[in-house]
mmCIF file of C-alpha atoms and ligand atoms in Angstrom:
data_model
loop_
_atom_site.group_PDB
_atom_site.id
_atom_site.type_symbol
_atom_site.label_atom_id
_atom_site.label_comp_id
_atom_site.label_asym_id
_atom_site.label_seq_id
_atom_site.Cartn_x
_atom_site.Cartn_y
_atom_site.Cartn_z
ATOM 1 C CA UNK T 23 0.000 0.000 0.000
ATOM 2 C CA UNK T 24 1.188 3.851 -0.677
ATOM 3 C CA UNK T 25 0.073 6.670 1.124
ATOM 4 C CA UNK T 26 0.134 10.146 -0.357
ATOM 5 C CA UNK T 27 0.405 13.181 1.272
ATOM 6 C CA UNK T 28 -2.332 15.401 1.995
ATOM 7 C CA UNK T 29 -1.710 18.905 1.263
ATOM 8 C CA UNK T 30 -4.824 20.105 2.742
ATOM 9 C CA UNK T 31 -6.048 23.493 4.090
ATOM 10 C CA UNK T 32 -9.251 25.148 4.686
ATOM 11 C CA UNK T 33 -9.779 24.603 1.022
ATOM 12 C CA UNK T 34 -9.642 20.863 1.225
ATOM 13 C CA UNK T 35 -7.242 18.421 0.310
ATOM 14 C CA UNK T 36 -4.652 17.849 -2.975
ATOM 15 C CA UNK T 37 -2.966 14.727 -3.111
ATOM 16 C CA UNK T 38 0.226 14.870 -5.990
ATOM 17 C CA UNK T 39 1.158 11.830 -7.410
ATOM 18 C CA UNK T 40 4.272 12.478 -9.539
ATOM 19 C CA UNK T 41 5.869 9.440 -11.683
ATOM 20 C CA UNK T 42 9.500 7.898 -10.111
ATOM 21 C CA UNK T 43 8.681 9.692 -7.021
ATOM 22 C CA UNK T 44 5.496 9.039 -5.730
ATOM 23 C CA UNK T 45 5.327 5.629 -7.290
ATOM 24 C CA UNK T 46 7.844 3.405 -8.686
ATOM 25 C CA UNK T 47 7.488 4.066 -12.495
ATOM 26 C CA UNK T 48 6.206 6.343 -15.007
ATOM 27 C CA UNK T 49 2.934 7.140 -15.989
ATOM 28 C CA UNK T 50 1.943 6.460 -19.308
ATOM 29 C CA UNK T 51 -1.937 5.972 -19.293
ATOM 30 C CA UNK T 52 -4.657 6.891 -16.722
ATOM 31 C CA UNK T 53 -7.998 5.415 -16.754
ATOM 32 C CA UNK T 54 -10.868 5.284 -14.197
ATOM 33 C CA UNK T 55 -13.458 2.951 -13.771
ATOM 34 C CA UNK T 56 -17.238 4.020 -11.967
ATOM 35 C CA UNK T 57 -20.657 2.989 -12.152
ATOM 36 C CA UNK T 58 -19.188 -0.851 -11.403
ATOM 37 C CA UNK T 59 -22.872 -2.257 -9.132
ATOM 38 C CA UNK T 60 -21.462 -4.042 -6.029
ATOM 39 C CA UNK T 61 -21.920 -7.388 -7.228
ATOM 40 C CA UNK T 62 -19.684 -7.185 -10.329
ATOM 41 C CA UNK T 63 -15.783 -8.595 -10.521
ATOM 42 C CA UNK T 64 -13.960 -6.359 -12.607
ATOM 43 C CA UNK T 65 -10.129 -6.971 -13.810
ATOM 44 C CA UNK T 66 -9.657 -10.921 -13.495
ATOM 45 C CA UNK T 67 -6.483 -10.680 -16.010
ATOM 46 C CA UNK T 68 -2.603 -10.596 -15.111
ATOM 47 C CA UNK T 69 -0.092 -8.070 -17.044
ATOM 48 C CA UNK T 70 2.981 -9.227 -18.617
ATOM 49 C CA UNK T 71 4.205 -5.805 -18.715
ATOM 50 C CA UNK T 72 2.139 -3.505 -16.967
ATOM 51 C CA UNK T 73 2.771 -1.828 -13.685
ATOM 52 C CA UNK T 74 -0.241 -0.331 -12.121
ATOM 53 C CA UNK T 75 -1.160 1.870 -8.925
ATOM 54 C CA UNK T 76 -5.238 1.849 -8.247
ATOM 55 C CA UNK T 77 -6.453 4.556 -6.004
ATOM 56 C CA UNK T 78 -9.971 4.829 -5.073
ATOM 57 C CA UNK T 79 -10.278 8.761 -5.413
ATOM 58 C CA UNK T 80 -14.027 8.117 -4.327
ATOM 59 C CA UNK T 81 -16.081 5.666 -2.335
ATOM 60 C CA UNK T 82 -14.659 2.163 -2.231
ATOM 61 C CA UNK T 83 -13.806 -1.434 -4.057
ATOM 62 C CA UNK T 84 -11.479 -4.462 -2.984
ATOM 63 C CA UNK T 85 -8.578 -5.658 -4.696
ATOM 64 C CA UNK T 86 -7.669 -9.440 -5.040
ATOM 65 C CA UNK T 87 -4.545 -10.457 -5.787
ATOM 66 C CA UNK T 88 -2.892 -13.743 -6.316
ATOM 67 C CA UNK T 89 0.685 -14.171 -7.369
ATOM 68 C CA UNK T 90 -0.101 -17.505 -9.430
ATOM 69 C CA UNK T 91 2.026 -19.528 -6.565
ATOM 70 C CA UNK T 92 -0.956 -19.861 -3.827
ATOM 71 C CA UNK T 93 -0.566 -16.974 -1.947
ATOM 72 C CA UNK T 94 -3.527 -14.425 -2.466
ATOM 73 C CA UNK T 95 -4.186 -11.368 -0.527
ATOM 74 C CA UNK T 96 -7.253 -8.591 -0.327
ATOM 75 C CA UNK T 97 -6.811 -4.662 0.753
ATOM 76 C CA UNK T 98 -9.578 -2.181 1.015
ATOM 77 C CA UNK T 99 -9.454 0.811 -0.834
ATOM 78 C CA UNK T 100 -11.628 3.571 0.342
ATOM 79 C CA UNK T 101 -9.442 6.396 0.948
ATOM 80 C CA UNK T 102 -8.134 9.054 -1.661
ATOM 81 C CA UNK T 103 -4.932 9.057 -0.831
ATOM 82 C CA UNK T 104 -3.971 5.499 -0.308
ATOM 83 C CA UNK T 105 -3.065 3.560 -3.030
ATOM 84 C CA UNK T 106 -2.252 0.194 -4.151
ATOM 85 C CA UNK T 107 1.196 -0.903 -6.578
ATOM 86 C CA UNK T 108 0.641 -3.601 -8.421
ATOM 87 C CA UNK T 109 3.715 -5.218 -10.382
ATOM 88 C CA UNK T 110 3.503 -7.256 -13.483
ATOM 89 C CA UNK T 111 2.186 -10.803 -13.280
ATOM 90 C CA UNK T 112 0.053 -10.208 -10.531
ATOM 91 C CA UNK T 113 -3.906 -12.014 -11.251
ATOM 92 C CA UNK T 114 -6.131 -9.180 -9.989
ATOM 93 C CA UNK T 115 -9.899 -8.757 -9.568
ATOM 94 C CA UNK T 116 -11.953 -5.606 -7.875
ATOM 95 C CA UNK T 117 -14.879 -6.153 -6.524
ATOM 96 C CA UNK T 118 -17.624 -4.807 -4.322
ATOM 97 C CA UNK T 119 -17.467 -1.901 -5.721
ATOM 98 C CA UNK T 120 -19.358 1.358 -3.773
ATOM 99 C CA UNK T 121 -21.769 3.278 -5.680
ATOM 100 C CA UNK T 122 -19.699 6.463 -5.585
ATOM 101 C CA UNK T 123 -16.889 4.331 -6.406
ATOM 102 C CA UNK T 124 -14.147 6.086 -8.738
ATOM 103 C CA UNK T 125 -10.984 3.727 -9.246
ATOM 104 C CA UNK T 126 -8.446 5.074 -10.670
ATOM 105 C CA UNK T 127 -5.797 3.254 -11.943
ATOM 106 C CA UNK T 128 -2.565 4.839 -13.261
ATOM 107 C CA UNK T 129 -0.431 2.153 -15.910
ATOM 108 C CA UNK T 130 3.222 2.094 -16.621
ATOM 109 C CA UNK T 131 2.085 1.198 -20.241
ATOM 110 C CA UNK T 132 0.410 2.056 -22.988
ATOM 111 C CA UNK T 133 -2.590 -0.099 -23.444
ATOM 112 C CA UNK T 134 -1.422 -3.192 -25.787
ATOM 113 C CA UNK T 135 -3.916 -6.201 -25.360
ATOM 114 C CA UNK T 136 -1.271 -8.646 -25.776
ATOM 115 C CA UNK T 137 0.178 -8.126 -22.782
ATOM 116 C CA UNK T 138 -2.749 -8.814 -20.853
ATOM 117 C CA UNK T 139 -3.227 -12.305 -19.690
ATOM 118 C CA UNK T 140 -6.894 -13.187 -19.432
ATOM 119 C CA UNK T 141 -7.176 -16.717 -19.010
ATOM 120 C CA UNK T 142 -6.236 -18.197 -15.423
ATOM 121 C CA UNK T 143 -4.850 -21.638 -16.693
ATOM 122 C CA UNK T 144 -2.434 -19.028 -19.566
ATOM 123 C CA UNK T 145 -1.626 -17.267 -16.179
ATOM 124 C CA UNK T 146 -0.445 -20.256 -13.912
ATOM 125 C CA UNK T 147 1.534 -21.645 -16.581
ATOM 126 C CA UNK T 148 3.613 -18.145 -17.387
ATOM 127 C CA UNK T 149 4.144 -18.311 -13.662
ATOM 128 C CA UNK T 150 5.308 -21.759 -13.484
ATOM 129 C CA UNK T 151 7.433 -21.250 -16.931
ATOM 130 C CA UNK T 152 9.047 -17.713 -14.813
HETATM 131 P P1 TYD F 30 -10.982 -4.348 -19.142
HETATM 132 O O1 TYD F 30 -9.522 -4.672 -19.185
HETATM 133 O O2 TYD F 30 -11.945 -5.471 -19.316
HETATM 134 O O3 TYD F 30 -11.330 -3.583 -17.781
HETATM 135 P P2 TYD F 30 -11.198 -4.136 -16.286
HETATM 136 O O4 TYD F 30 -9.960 -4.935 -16.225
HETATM 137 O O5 TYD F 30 -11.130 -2.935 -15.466
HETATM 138 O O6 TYD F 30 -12.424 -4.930 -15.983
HETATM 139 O O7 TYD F 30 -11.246 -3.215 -20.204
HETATM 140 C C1 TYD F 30 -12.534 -2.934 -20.723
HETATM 141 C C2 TYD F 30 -12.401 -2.596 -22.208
HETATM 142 O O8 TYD F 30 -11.648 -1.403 -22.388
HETATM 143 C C3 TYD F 30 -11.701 -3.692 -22.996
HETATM 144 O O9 TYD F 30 -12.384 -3.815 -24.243
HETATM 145 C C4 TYD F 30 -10.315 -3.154 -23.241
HETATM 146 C C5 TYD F 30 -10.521 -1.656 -23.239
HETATM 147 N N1 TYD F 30 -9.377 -0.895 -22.713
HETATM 148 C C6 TYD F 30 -8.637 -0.083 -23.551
HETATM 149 O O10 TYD F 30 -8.890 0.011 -24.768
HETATM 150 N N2 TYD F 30 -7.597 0.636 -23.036
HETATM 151 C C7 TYD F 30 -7.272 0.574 -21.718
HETATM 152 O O11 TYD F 30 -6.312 1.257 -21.282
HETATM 153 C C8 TYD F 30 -8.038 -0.281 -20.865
HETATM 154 C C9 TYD F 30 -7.705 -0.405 -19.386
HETATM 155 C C10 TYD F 30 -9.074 -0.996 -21.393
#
C-alpha cells in the first residue's frame, strides 16, 4: 500500500502523485473505472508488462490479488490518498465496488492487449514457466 500526502487546508485536500517519485514508475496511461454495481468482478487478467497503482479517489472497491504460486491477498481501498502498486504478473480482480466508487488506476504502459493475460490456466503456466 502507498500513502500520499495530503496537502490540505481550509480549502480541502490535494494529493500529488508524480511518476518515479510518488510511485515506482512512469505514468503512461490513466484510466478510471465508476458505475461498477457491487456485485460485479472487474479486472480478473494478469499483465505481462504492466505496472499499475489503483487509487480509489471516491467511495470504495477491494482488490484481489494472487501471485499464481498460492498466496492471495485482499486490501480495502476507500481512501483518496492510499493507493495500491501492483507489479507485473500479478492475477487481480476488484470487486464490491461502492456506488460512488471512482478507481483510478494509473499504468506504466500504454494499453497493448497482448500483454494482458486473461485466461487463469495461460496465467499459472507463465508463472510456473518464470
Ligand atoms: P478491461 O480490461 O476489461 O477492464 P477491467 O480490467 O477494469 O475490468 O477493459 C474494458 C475494455 O476497455 C476492454 O475492451 C479493453 C478496453 N481498454 C482499452 O482500450 N484501453 C485501456 O487502457 C483499458 C484499461 C481498457
Amino acid at each position: 500500500m502507498l500513502e500520499f500526502p495530503q496537502n490540505g487546508d481550509e480549502r480541502g485536500h490535494l494529493v500529488i502523485v508524480e511518476g518515479m517519485q510518488d510511485i515506482p514508475f512512469n505514468i503512461a496511461r490513466i484510466f478510471y473505472i465508476y458505475g461498477s454495481e457491487g456485485g460485479v468482478v472487474r479486472g480478473q487478467h494478469a499483465n505481462r508488462r504492466s505496472q499499475f497503482v489503483l487509487i480509489n479517489v471516491a467511495g470504495s472497491c477491494k482488490v484481489k490479488v494472487k501471485d499464481g504460486r498460492g498466496n492471495e491477498a485482499v486490501f480495502v481501498l476507500n481512501r483518496p490518498h492510499t493507493g495500491i502498486y501492483l507489479p507485473p504478473m500479478l492475477w487481480k480482480d476488484m470487486y464490491d465496488f461502492s456506488p460512488d466508487s471512482v478507481l483510478l488506476c494509473l499504468a506504466s504502459e500504454h494499453y497493448d492487449a497482448a500483454e494482458y493475460i486473461r485466461d487463469y490456466e495461460e496465467y499459472i503456466k507463465a508463472v510456473n514457466e518464470g
